[in-house]
Short mmCIF file of C-alpha atoms in Angstrom, two decimals:
data_model
loop_
_atom_site.label_atom_id
_atom_site.label_comp_id
_atom_site.label_asym_id
_atom_site.label_seq_id
_atom_site.Cartn_x
_atom_site.Cartn_y
_atom_site.Cartn_z
CA MET A 1 -0.02 0.28 -0.17
CA LYS A 2 1.89 3.36 -0.43
CA CYS A 3 1.34 6.74 1.39
CA GLN A 4 -1.81 8.67 0.92
CA GLN A 5 0.66 11.55 0.28
CA CYS A 6 3.18 10.51 -1.41
CA ASP A 7 4.81 7.49 -3.26
CA LYS A 8 6.44 5.96 -0.72
CA PRO A 9 5.22 2.62 1.12
CA ALA A 10 2.63 3.28 3.79
CA VAL A 11 4.04 1.59 6.65
CA PHE A 12 1.81 3.89 9.66
CA HIS A 13 -1.54 2.54 9.66
CA ILE A 14 -3.69 5.27 11.62
CA THR A 15 -7.54 5.15 12.94
CA GLU A 16 -8.78 8.67 13.78
CA LEU A 17 -12.27 8.37 15.45
CA GLU A 18 -13.72 11.77 15.54
CA THR A 19 -17.92 12.58 16.78
CA GLY A 20 -18.71 9.06 15.19
CA GLU A 21 -16.70 8.98 12.08
CA VAL A 22 -13.42 6.70 11.66
CA ARG A 23 -10.90 8.11 9.22
CA GLU A 24 -8.34 5.20 8.59
CA LEU A 25 -4.87 6.93 7.32
CA HIS A 26 -2.09 5.02 5.58
CA LEU A 27 0.99 7.08 5.64
CA CYS A 28 4.82 6.83 4.88
CA GLU A 29 7.23 7.11 8.22
CA ASP A 30 7.46 10.79 7.10
CA HIS A 31 4.29 11.59 6.46
CA ALA A 32 3.27 10.08 9.66
CA ARG A 33 5.84 11.59 11.67
CA SER A 34 4.59 15.13 10.64
CA TYR A 35 1.03 14.34 11.12
CA LEU A 36 1.35 12.82 14.37
CA ASN A 37 4.00 16.10 15.22
CA GLN A 38 0.61 17.80 14.21
CA SER A 39 -1.82 16.75 16.13
CA GLU A 40 -0.02 16.25 19.48
CA ALA A 41 1.00 20.24 19.01
CA ALA A 42 -2.76 21.16 18.68
CA GLU A 43 -2.90 19.31 21.57
CA ALA A 44 -0.34 20.99 23.80
CA ALA A 45 -2.01 24.75 22.40
CA GLY A 46 -4.37 24.08 24.76
CA GLU A 47 -7.33 23.11 22.81
CA GLU A 48 -10.28 22.09 24.61
CA GLN A 49 -10.35 18.27 24.93
CA GLN A 50 -13.81 17.37 25.88
CA ALA A 51 -15.03 14.24 27.98
CA GLY A 52 -14.23 11.31 25.97
CA GLY A 53 -11.58 13.08 24.28
CA GLY A 54 -8.96 9.99 24.89
CA LEU A 55 -10.95 7.80 22.54
CA THR A 56 -10.77 10.16 19.51
CA GLY A 57 -7.08 9.98 19.51
CA PRO A 58 -5.11 7.58 17.37
CA LEU A 59 -5.85 3.88 18.61
CA SER A 60 -2.98 2.51 17.98
CA VAL A 61 0.12 3.55 15.95
CA GLY A 62 2.19 0.40 13.68
CA GLN A 63 -1.03 -2.01 13.66
CA THR A 64 -1.47 -3.18 10.46
CA ALA A 65 -4.51 -2.41 8.57
CA ASP A 66 -5.30 -6.26 8.61
CA GLU A 67 -4.79 -6.80 12.31
CA LEU A 68 -7.09 -3.76 13.13
CA ALA A 69 -9.70 -5.23 10.39
CA VAL A 70 -9.93 -8.69 12.74
CA LEU A 71 -9.73 -6.43 15.78
CA ASP A 72 -12.56 -4.78 14.55
CA LYS A 73 -14.37 -8.16 14.13
CA LYS A 74 -14.41 -9.49 17.54
CA ALA A 75 -17.15 -9.18 19.08
CA CYS A 76 -18.96 -9.46 22.54
CA PRO A 77 -20.60 -12.72 23.42
CA MET A 78 -23.21 -11.44 25.66
CA CYS A 79 -24.24 -8.30 23.98
CA GLY A 80 -22.87 -9.13 20.46
CA ILE A 81 -21.15 -5.75 19.97
CA THR A 82 -17.81 -5.57 17.65
CA PHE A 83 -15.02 -3.52 19.02
CA PHE A 84 -15.48 -1.82 15.31
CA GLU A 85 -18.77 -0.82 16.40
CA PHE A 86 -17.71 0.50 19.98
CA ARG A 87 -14.96 2.38 17.66
CA ASN A 88 -17.55 4.16 15.80
CA GLN A 89 -19.87 4.74 19.05
CA GLY A 90 -17.73 5.74 21.66
CA ARG A 91 -20.02 3.69 23.99
CA LEU A 92 -19.36 -0.35 24.75
CA GLY A 93 -22.46 -2.36 24.57
CA CYS A 94 -22.93 -4.05 27.99
CA PRO A 95 -20.54 -4.56 31.08
CA HIS A 96 -19.15 -7.77 29.75
CA ASP A 97 -17.20 -5.95 27.32
CA TYR A 98 -14.49 -4.90 30.24
CA VAL A 99 -13.84 -8.39 30.51
CA HIS A 100 -14.00 -9.37 26.83
CA PHE A 101 -11.76 -6.33 25.17
CA GLU A 102 -9.88 -6.09 28.20
CA LYS A 103 -6.53 -6.31 26.41
CA GLU A 104 -7.84 -3.62 24.07
CA LEU A 105 -9.33 -1.38 26.49
CA GLU A 106 -6.29 -1.08 28.35
CA PRO A 107 -3.99 1.10 26.65
CA LEU A 108 -7.42 3.08 25.99
CA ILE A 109 -8.44 3.67 29.32
CA ALA A 110 -4.79 4.06 30.78
CA ASN A 111 -4.60 6.87 27.73
CA ILE A 112 -7.87 8.31 29.44
CA HIS A 113 -7.05 8.22 33.35
CA GLY A 114 -3.63 7.75 33.03
CA ALA A 115 -4.50 4.54 35.42
CA SER A 116 -5.60 1.36 34.95
CA GLU A 117 -6.50 0.01 38.40
CA HIS A 118 -9.84 0.94 40.37
CA THR A 119 -8.91 1.89 43.98
CA GLY A 120 -12.11 3.59 45.17
CA ARG A 121 -15.26 2.88 46.46
CA ARG A 122 -16.72 -0.86 46.03
CA PRO A 123 -20.41 -2.08 46.46
CA GLU A 124 -21.02 -2.72 50.18
CA ARG A 125 -21.02 -6.36 50.86
CA SER A 126 -24.78 -7.44 52.27
CA PRO A 127 -25.10 -11.30 52.14
CA ALA A 128 -28.35 -11.06 53.54
CA ASP A 129 -29.62 -9.45 49.84
CA GLY A 130 -26.67 -11.48 48.18
CA ALA A 131 -27.37 -8.96 45.12
CA ALA A 132 -24.74 -6.26 46.02
CA LEU A 133 -21.79 -9.00 45.28
CA PRO A 134 -19.53 -8.04 43.16
CA GLU A 135 -18.59 -11.40 42.30
CA GLY A 136 -22.39 -11.53 40.54
CA THR A 137 -21.78 -9.18 37.83
CA GLU A 138 -19.97 -11.26 35.79
CA GLU A 139 -22.70 -14.36 35.96
CA LEU A 140 -25.18 -11.79 35.60
CA THR A 141 -24.03 -10.40 32.45
CA GLY A 142 -24.53 -14.04 31.48
CA VAL A 143 -28.44 -13.29 31.43
CA ILE A 144 -27.38 -10.65 28.28
CA GLY A 145 -26.55 -13.46 26.23
CA LEU A 146 -29.20 -15.88 27.30
CA ARG A 147 -31.62 -13.22 26.24
CA ARG A 148 -29.92 -12.87 22.70
CA SER A 149 -29.87 -16.45 22.53
CA MET A 150 -33.37 -17.13 23.79
CA GLN A 151 -34.96 -14.95 21.10
CA GLU A 152 -33.09 -16.54 18.43
CA ALA A 153 -34.69 -19.18 19.20
CA ILE A 154 -37.62 -18.17 19.11
CA THR A 155 -37.41 -16.58 16.31
CA HIS A 156 -36.31 -20.49 14.55
CA GLU A 157 -39.10 -21.84 16.55
CA ASP A 158 -36.73 -23.91 18.57
CA TYR A 159 -38.93 -23.43 21.89
CA GLU A 160 -36.91 -26.03 23.62
CA LYS A 161 -33.89 -24.17 23.13
CA ALA A 162 -36.11 -21.25 23.94
CA ARG A 163 -37.37 -22.99 27.05
CA GLU A 164 -34.01 -24.22 28.62
CA ASP A 165 -32.33 -20.35 27.77
CA ARG A 166 -35.15 -19.06 29.89
CA ASP A 167 -34.62 -21.61 32.89
CA ALA A 168 -30.64 -20.31 32.81
CA ILE A 169 -31.91 -16.82 33.20
CA ARG A 170 -33.83 -18.01 35.87
CA GLY A 171 -31.63 -19.67 37.83
CA ILE A 172 -29.27 -16.98 37.60
CA GLU A 173 -31.24 -14.20 38.20
CA ASP A 174 -32.72 -16.46 41.13
CA ARG A 175 -29.52 -16.49 42.49
CA TRP A 176 -27.94 -13.03 42.41
CA LEU A 177 -31.29 -11.01 42.10
CA GLY A 178 -33.64 -13.05 45.03
CA GLY A 179 -36.04 -15.01 43.44
CA SER A 180 -38.89 -13.14 44.99
CA ARG A 181 -37.63 -10.12 43.97
CA ARG A 182 -36.84 -11.00 40.62
CA ASN A 183 -37.72 -8.16 38.08
CA ALA A 184 -41.61 -8.94 37.53
CA ALA A 185 -40.73 -8.41 33.80
CA THR A 186 -39.53 -11.49 33.18
CA PRO A 187 -41.76 -12.91 30.54
CA THR A 188 -44.72 -14.34 31.70
CA THR A 189 -47.14 -13.06 29.52
CA ASP A 190 -44.62 -13.50 26.20
CA ASP A 191 -43.45 -16.79 27.61
CA PRO A 192 -41.60 -18.69 24.51
CA THR A 193 -42.89 -22.04 25.96
CA HIS A 194 -46.05 -20.70 25.86
CA GLU A 195 -47.59 -21.99 22.45
CA THR A 196 -50.34 -20.18 21.26
CA MET B 1 -45.28 15.42 40.76
CA LYS B 2 -47.12 18.50 39.32
CA LEU B 3 -44.17 20.67 37.52
CA ASP B 4 -46.41 24.11 37.69
CA THR B 5 -45.72 23.74 41.42
CA LEU B 6 -41.79 23.57 41.04
CA ALA B 7 -42.09 26.80 39.00
CA ASP B 8 -43.06 28.76 41.98
CA LYS B 9 -39.87 27.63 43.95
CA VAL B 10 -36.61 27.95 43.25
CA GLY B 11 -34.08 24.45 43.15
CA GLU B 12 -31.87 24.17 45.36
CA TRP B 13 -28.27 25.58 43.74
CA LEU B 14 -30.50 28.93 43.05
CA ARG B 15 -30.93 29.77 46.63
CA GLY B 16 -27.86 31.78 46.86
CA THR B 17 -27.16 30.85 50.17
CA GLY B 18 -24.18 28.91 51.42
CA PRO B 19 -20.84 28.89 52.06
CA GLU B 20 -18.65 31.56 49.38
CA SER B 21 -22.00 31.80 47.21
CA ASP B 22 -21.09 34.92 45.73
CA ILE B 23 -19.54 33.33 43.63
CA VAL B 24 -20.02 29.72 43.73
CA MET B 25 -23.49 29.02 43.06
CA SER B 26 -24.03 25.25 43.48
CA SER B 27 -21.91 21.98 44.14
CA ARG B 28 -22.85 18.76 42.70
CA VAL B 29 -21.77 15.36 43.05
CA ARG B 30 -22.99 12.46 40.49
CA LEU B 31 -22.37 8.59 39.88
CA ALA B 32 -22.38 6.50 37.11
CA ARG B 33 -24.16 3.33 37.68
CA ASN B 34 -25.15 0.02 35.87
CA VAL B 35 -26.86 -3.00 36.65
CA PRO B 36 -25.42 -6.16 35.02
CA GLN B 37 -28.05 -8.24 33.55
CA TYR B 38 -28.64 -5.72 30.77
CA PRO B 39 -27.44 -4.18 28.00
CA PHE B 40 -25.89 -0.50 28.26
CA VAL B 41 -28.48 2.03 27.39
CA SER B 42 -27.04 2.81 23.75
CA ARG B 43 -27.26 -1.21 23.20
CA ALA B 44 -30.32 -1.88 24.44
CA SER B 45 -33.66 -2.89 23.26
CA GLU B 46 -37.15 -1.23 23.65
CA GLN B 47 -38.30 -4.04 25.77
CA ASP B 48 -34.80 -4.01 27.67
CA ARG B 49 -34.99 -0.21 28.70
CA VAL B 50 -38.76 -0.84 29.90
CA GLU B 51 -37.63 -3.71 31.77
CA ILE B 52 -34.29 -1.78 33.14
CA GLU B 53 -36.40 1.31 33.76
CA ARG B 54 -38.98 -0.42 36.10
CA PHE B 55 -36.94 -2.87 37.60
CA LEU B 56 -34.61 -0.29 39.00
CA ARG B 57 -37.71 2.18 40.24
CA GLU B 58 -38.90 -0.73 42.12
CA ARG B 59 -36.08 -1.60 43.76
CA ILE B 60 -35.00 2.10 44.80
CA ALA B 61 -38.74 2.66 46.14
CA THR B 62 -38.15 0.19 48.69
CA VAL B 63 -35.17 1.86 50.53
CA PRO B 64 -35.69 4.81 52.63
CA VAL B 65 -33.90 7.45 50.46
CA GLY B 66 -36.37 5.98 47.47
CA ARG B 67 -39.26 6.14 49.16
CA GLN B 68 -38.62 10.46 49.43
CA LEU B 69 -38.63 10.43 45.79
CA GLU B 70 -41.25 10.98 43.54
CA SER B 71 -40.16 9.30 39.77
CA ILE B 72 -41.33 11.02 36.80
CA ASP B 73 -42.22 9.21 33.84
CA VAL B 74 -39.59 11.33 31.27
CA GLY B 75 -40.30 9.86 28.07
CA ARG B 76 -44.54 10.76 28.41
CA LEU B 77 -43.68 14.66 29.14
CA GLU B 78 -44.20 17.46 26.51
CA GLU B 79 -41.25 18.76 25.32
CA ILE B 80 -42.14 21.99 27.37
CA ASP B 81 -41.74 20.05 30.69
CA ARG B 82 -38.76 18.30 29.89
CA GLN B 83 -36.86 21.40 28.97
CA PHE B 84 -38.17 22.71 32.22
CA LEU B 85 -36.48 19.60 33.93
CA VAL B 86 -33.13 20.39 31.87
CA GLU B 87 -33.58 24.26 33.39
CA ARG B 88 -33.62 23.40 36.76
CA GLN B 89 -30.72 20.89 36.14
CA LEU B 90 -32.57 17.86 37.08
CA ILE B 91 -32.01 16.45 34.57
CA SER B 92 -29.57 16.54 31.31
CA ARG B 93 -30.29 17.99 27.75
CA GLU B 94 -29.31 14.35 27.01
CA HIS B 95 -31.99 12.87 29.46
CA ALA B 96 -34.25 15.03 27.29
CA GLU B 97 -34.14 14.62 23.72
CA ALA B 98 -33.29 10.46 24.48
CA GLN B 99 -35.97 7.98 23.21
CA GLY B 100 -37.55 5.25 25.25
CA ALA B 101 -38.34 4.18 28.66
CA ARG B 102 -36.71 6.92 30.96
CA SER B 103 -37.75 8.42 34.07
CA VAL B 104 -36.41 10.22 36.95
CA ALA B 105 -36.78 10.77 40.45
CA ILE B 106 -36.71 13.75 42.56
CA ASP B 107 -36.64 14.61 46.64
CA GLY B 108 -38.51 17.90 47.57
CA LEU B 109 -35.41 20.19 48.02
CA GLU B 110 -34.61 19.11 44.76
CA GLN B 111 -31.12 18.43 46.12
CA VAL B 112 -31.35 14.57 44.95
CA SER B 113 -32.04 13.27 41.22
CA LEU B 114 -31.38 10.10 40.04
CA MET B 115 -31.67 10.10 36.28
CA ILE B 116 -33.05 6.32 35.09
CA ASN B 117 -32.15 5.38 31.70
CA GLU B 118 -29.57 8.41 30.75
CA GLU B 119 -26.17 7.26 29.30
CA ASP B 120 -26.09 4.64 32.12
CA HIS B 121 -28.74 2.81 33.73
CA LEU B 122 -28.70 4.97 36.77
CA ARG B 123 -27.52 8.67 37.53
CA ILE B 124 -27.19 9.51 41.13
CA GLN B 125 -27.09 13.22 41.55
CA CYS B 126 -26.50 15.07 44.73
CA MET B 127 -26.50 19.04 44.34
CA HIS B 128 -25.99 21.55 47.45
CA SER B 129 -26.35 25.22 47.51
CA GLY B 130 -22.64 27.16 47.32
CA LEU B 131 -19.60 25.55 48.22
CA ASP B 132 -20.14 22.14 50.10
CA LEU B 133 -18.74 19.52 47.90
CA ARG B 134 -18.29 17.54 51.38
CA GLY B 135 -21.86 18.18 51.94
CA ALA B 136 -23.08 16.81 48.41
CA TRP B 137 -20.31 13.77 48.60
CA ASP B 138 -21.79 12.73 52.32
CA GLN B 139 -25.21 12.58 50.98
CA ILE B 140 -24.90 10.77 47.66
CA ARG B 141 -22.54 8.08 49.66
CA VAL B 142 -26.26 7.30 51.58
CA VAL B 143 -28.01 7.11 48.51
CA ASP B 144 -25.39 5.05 46.45
CA ASP B 145 -25.15 2.58 49.48
CA GLN B 146 -28.62 2.11 50.50
CA ILE B 147 -29.57 1.51 46.52
CA GLY B 148 -26.40 -0.83 46.13
CA ARG B 149 -27.92 -2.82 48.71
CA VAL B 150 -30.89 -3.58 46.72
CA VAL B 151 -29.39 -3.59 43.16
CA PRO B 152 -26.40 -5.33 41.89
CA PHE B 153 -24.40 -2.86 40.43
CA ALA B 154 -21.94 -4.01 37.53
CA PHE B 155 -18.48 -4.28 39.37
CA HIS B 156 -15.28 -5.80 38.19
CA PRO B 157 -12.47 -6.14 40.90
CA ARG B 158 -9.69 -3.91 38.12
CA TRP B 159 -11.78 -1.38 36.51
CA GLY B 160 -14.50 -0.40 39.33
CA TYR B 161 -18.11 0.61 38.89
CA LEU B 162 -18.70 -0.79 34.76
CA THR B 163 -19.99 2.54 33.08
CA ALA B 164 -21.10 2.67 29.07
CA CYS B 165 -18.42 4.66 28.27
CA PRO B 166 -14.68 4.54 29.25
CA THR B 167 -14.16 8.03 30.32
CA ASN B 168 -16.77 7.26 33.52
CA VAL B 169 -14.86 3.99 34.08
CA GLY B 170 -13.91 3.50 37.78
CA THR B 171 -15.24 5.38 40.41
CA GLY B 172 -18.46 6.59 38.19
CA ILE B 173 -18.04 9.82 39.62
CA ARG B 174 -18.04 13.22 38.40
CA VAL B 175 -17.48 16.39 40.58
CA SER B 176 -18.24 19.68 39.61
CA VAL B 177 -18.48 23.23 40.98
CA MET B 178 -20.57 25.94 39.19
CA LEU B 179 -18.71 29.43 39.53
CA HIS B 180 -19.67 33.20 38.64
CA LEU B 181 -16.48 34.57 37.54
CA PRO B 182 -17.77 38.20 35.73
CA ALA B 183 -14.56 39.96 36.83
CA LEU B 184 -12.25 37.21 35.70
CA VAL B 185 -13.94 37.38 32.59
CA ILE B 186 -14.08 41.06 32.27
CA THR B 187 -10.29 41.39 33.17
CA ARG B 188 -9.84 38.98 30.20
CA GLN B 189 -7.89 36.22 33.12
CA ILE B 190 -10.42 33.79 32.29
CA ASP B 191 -8.53 31.71 29.45
CA LYS B 192 -5.36 31.77 31.41
CA VAL B 193 -7.29 30.33 34.39
CA PHE B 194 -8.81 27.68 32.30
CA ARG B 195 -5.40 26.58 30.49
CA SER B 196 -3.77 25.54 33.84
CA LEU B 197 -6.94 23.93 35.31
CA HIS B 198 -6.94 21.73 32.23
CA LYS B 199 -3.40 21.06 33.01
CA ILE B 200 -4.01 19.50 36.52
CA SER B 201 -6.95 17.30 34.66
CA LEU B 202 -9.57 19.65 35.37
CA ALA B 203 -12.44 20.24 33.01
CA VAL B 204 -14.41 23.58 32.01
CA ARG B 205 -17.99 23.68 30.90
CA GLY B 206 -21.25 25.75 30.62
CA LEU B 207 -23.88 26.41 32.42
CA TYR B 208 -25.80 23.24 31.01
CA GLY B 209 -23.11 20.59 30.82
CA GLU B 210 -21.33 19.01 28.25
CA GLY B 211 -21.10 21.31 24.60
CA SER B 212 -22.73 23.82 26.31
CA GLN B 213 -21.55 27.36 25.98
CA ALA B 214 -21.45 29.26 29.22
CA MET B 215 -23.23 31.82 29.61
CA GLY B 216 -23.65 35.16 31.27
CA ASP B 217 -19.68 34.39 32.89
CA PHE B 218 -21.01 30.96 34.78
CA TYR B 219 -18.73 28.26 34.52
CA GLN B 220 -18.66 24.59 35.64
CA ILE B 221 -15.55 22.84 36.91
CA SER B 222 -15.03 19.47 37.14
CA ASN B 223 -13.05 16.30 37.51
CA GLN B 224 -11.42 14.83 33.76
CA THR B 225 -10.92 11.51 35.24
CA THR B 226 -12.26 8.72 36.96
CA LEU B 227 -10.40 5.91 37.81
CA GLY B 228 -7.06 5.31 39.54
CA LYS B 229 -8.12 8.19 42.50
CA THR B 230 -10.24 7.35 45.59
CA ASP B 231 -13.79 9.08 45.48
CA GLU B 232 -12.73 11.16 48.11
CA GLU B 233 -9.29 11.87 46.59
CA LEU B 234 -11.36 13.24 43.15
CA VAL B 235 -13.69 15.47 45.66
CA GLU B 236 -10.53 17.10 47.28
CA GLN B 237 -9.42 17.41 43.20
CA VAL B 238 -11.71 19.60 42.74
CA GLY B 239 -12.46 21.06 46.20
CA ASP B 240 -8.96 22.09 46.28
CA VAL B 241 -8.87 24.42 43.75
CA VAL B 242 -11.96 25.95 43.87
CA PRO B 243 -10.97 28.50 46.96
CA VAL B 244 -7.95 29.64 44.80
CA LEU B 245 -10.63 30.58 41.85
CA ILE B 246 -12.43 32.05 44.50
CA ASP B 247 -9.24 34.04 45.51
CA TYR B 248 -8.72 35.28 41.70
CA GLU B 249 -12.36 36.07 41.09
CA ARG B 250 -11.84 38.49 44.39
CA ARG B 251 -9.43 39.91 43.57
CA ALA B 252 -9.99 41.19 40.19
CA ARG B 253 -13.34 42.05 41.37
CA GLU B 254 -10.91 44.47 44.28
CA PHE B 255 -9.08 45.83 41.06
CA LEU B 256 -11.79 46.41 39.29
CA VAL B 257 -13.75 48.59 42.05
CA ARG B 258 -10.13 50.23 42.74
CA GLU B 259 -8.95 51.07 39.42
CA THR B 260 -12.18 51.31 36.99
CA GLN B 261 -14.46 51.97 39.95
CA GLN B 262 -16.98 54.54 37.27
CA ASN B 263 -16.39 51.70 34.27
CA VAL B 264 -17.53 49.25 36.39
CA HIS B 265 -19.98 51.50 38.31
CA ASP B 266 -21.44 52.32 34.27
CA GLN B 267 -21.42 48.86 33.00
CA VAL B 268 -23.11 47.24 35.73
CA SER B 269 -25.80 50.21 35.75
CA ARG B 270 -26.53 49.95 31.95
CA ALA B 271 -27.06 46.26 32.50
CA TYR B 272 -29.77 46.87 34.90
CA GLY B 273 -31.30 49.52 33.01
CA ILE B 274 -31.58 47.49 30.12
CA LEU B 275 -33.25 44.72 32.44
CA ARG B 276 -35.64 47.42 33.73
CA THR B 277 -36.52 48.84 30.40
CA ALA B 278 -36.46 46.82 27.67
CA GLN B 279 -39.34 45.74 25.52
CA THR B 280 -38.09 41.99 24.02
CA ILE B 281 -34.93 40.22 25.05
CA THR B 282 -33.48 36.88 24.38
CA ALA B 283 -32.52 34.34 27.09
CA GLU B 284 -28.54 35.16 26.09
CA GLU B 285 -29.07 38.83 26.72
CA THR B 286 -30.86 38.45 29.80
CA MET B 287 -28.45 36.08 31.19
CA GLN B 288 -25.45 38.01 30.56
CA LEU B 289 -27.03 41.24 31.59
CA LEU B 290 -28.36 39.32 34.97
CA SER B 291 -24.31 38.25 35.68
CA ARG B 292 -23.47 42.10 35.34
CA VAL B 293 -26.12 42.84 37.56
CA ARG B 294 -25.12 39.99 40.32
CA MET B 295 -21.60 41.25 40.31
CA GLY B 296 -22.70 44.84 40.42
CA VAL B 297 -25.12 43.70 43.67
CA LEU B 298 -21.93 42.11 44.89
CA LEU B 299 -19.63 44.98 44.89
CA GLY B 300 -22.39 47.03 47.02
CA LEU B 301 -22.50 49.34 43.34
CA ILE B 302 -26.75 48.16 43.30
CA GLY B 303 -28.57 48.20 46.57
CA ASP B 304 -32.11 47.15 46.01
CA VAL B 305 -31.69 43.98 44.54
CA THR B 306 -30.78 40.66 46.68
CA ILE B 307 -28.58 37.99 45.24
CA SER B 308 -30.90 35.65 45.62
CA ASP B 309 -33.40 37.58 43.55
CA ILE B 310 -30.84 37.21 40.54
CA ASN B 311 -30.21 33.72 41.21
CA SER B 312 -34.03 33.31 40.59
CA LEU B 313 -34.50 35.18 37.72
CA LEU B 314 -31.56 33.47 36.04
CA VAL B 315 -33.86 30.14 35.80
CA ARG B 316 -37.56 32.06 35.71
CA THR B 317 -35.79 33.79 32.15
CA GLN B 318 -35.56 30.71 30.49
CA PRO B 319 -37.24 29.48 27.93
CA ALA B 320 -39.74 26.87 29.52
CA HIS B 321 -40.11 28.48 32.84
CA LEU B 322 -40.99 31.47 31.14
CA GLN B 323 -43.69 29.79 29.52
CA LYS B 324 -44.92 27.45 33.15
CA LEU B 325 -45.11 30.68 34.18
CA ARG B 326 -46.75 32.75 31.96
CA GLY B 327 -49.40 29.14 31.67
CA VAL B 328 -48.90 29.47 27.66
CA GLU B 329 -46.58 28.17 24.92
CA LEU B 330 -45.17 31.29 23.41
CA ASP B 331 -42.37 30.93 19.79
CA THR B 332 -39.59 32.37 20.43
CA LYS B 333 -40.43 36.31 19.52
CA ASP B 334 -43.62 35.87 22.20
CA ARG B 335 -41.18 34.81 24.26
CA ASN B 336 -38.76 37.58 24.18
CA ILE B 337 -41.57 40.11 24.56
CA GLU B 338 -42.59 38.20 27.68
CA ARG B 339 -39.65 37.98 28.66
CA ALA B 340 -39.05 41.26 28.85
CA ARG B 341 -41.99 42.25 30.18
CA TYR B 342 -41.50 39.69 33.21
CA LEU B 343 -38.53 41.58 34.28
CA ARG B 344 -39.94 44.80 33.53
CA ARG B 345 -42.52 43.76 36.34
CA HIS B 346 -39.97 42.04 38.42
CA PHE B 347 -38.46 45.03 38.80
CA GLU B 348 -40.95 47.63 39.16
CA GLY B 349 -42.56 45.98 41.95
CA GLY B 350 -39.45 44.79 43.86
CA ALA B 351 -41.02 41.10 44.62
CA SER B 352 -41.59 38.08 42.56
CA PRO B 353 -44.85 38.88 40.50
CA ALA B 354 -44.87 35.27 41.13
CA ASN B 355 -45.66 35.20 44.49
#
């Protein structure tokens, strides 16, 4: 691939994220350097950086377009968001993304916060309620994937699978949200097993 | 809750009381929280949003702080009512303009506001008049703890509270103060101040949050980062810089009085004059002039108006408030005429015409 500014081979592949727009740049070493210096200079000039500004910086330098393409297709098994969609919108799809994309998010988060470890408050543990245990997060995010799977099964009229998914959802919710106080909105009227 | 009854009152941040209230309008802390069993709001289906809203609203209603709140279905409000809540800083512009199931729960004093289905599933906000970050923080901690006992917040041992945008991850806290800095604006020192704030990772915004223009010399200063420091450290980070800014503004005010007394007196008197006599006036100009008059009152150059009076006018001359008080919807042109009329009546009577 040629540099977009001259005839030298492009060795730098830069992805810029700007207010919901993705711009890909393929540049030779010289042009990449002057480009990056430029954006640094703009920042140093005290240009107001909006919240979320960290997201709009170059994602990474030196990654090949192929590597980026593969990364972009990586999708969260729970909510289904791809890394590409996240880069486009600047918003994650579900809490599990922080686990699934941990490696990719690490440099981004470090860039935004200048830190990569939470030291603040934690949810209070109150075993009586069970609900507030942080360990519940991991298991509860599973419900997001199960709900998608259940919808898909219903679409394919695979009611047995839908029933399994529903039971799995109920199991997790009962364990972490408390059986009697489970969300009243859990399917009753639109029960997938209720064949009409 | 009848929104019309709110129009006659002024909310917490406009009381014009509390420490350093000549410069610090209000102190606010907000926490971003999510539940793990649903996608974040931007990726949630309409059904998900309905369930999230119900789940949070019902559970919050079971804890003591929740029982003192009144819930408002934002999705079902008329546009003017949503705008009204934005003007009182009880919901964000984003929340007002969003789609789908969403609500806000507010306490009678308008100190606590819980937005459900904003960018995150739950945004807890506590706002106090004047410089009182400590008080706002102490209050929000209680609210967060009580809700946390009945709602499982999405939490990761390394990343902390998980939020829709990585810019909020960790503590999920945004600590902000709203400052009135007219003298720093007049003496053209404001940009220098903001540049130095930016260097220590503090953000500066206008009156109505992200992306809003600073109007009438009102600025919000808040923390930019949320991860790696404790909540208390972040509260202190903002709290520590406020006395410095107060000192700068006071010195700039003293300088103005000392060096350009006649000029300043002229400026605030003209501003006051326009407010009392204009026949049509925009919200922006009103805010700009009220800002000058507010400074004039604080410098002792205008005697027959109080600070809480000015504060209340700041919000009551906003478009939605104006229409609520008048009881009819008005287009921009008619609003400008009505605004001028409202101001004239207010200053003639010496007391709020709403009373």
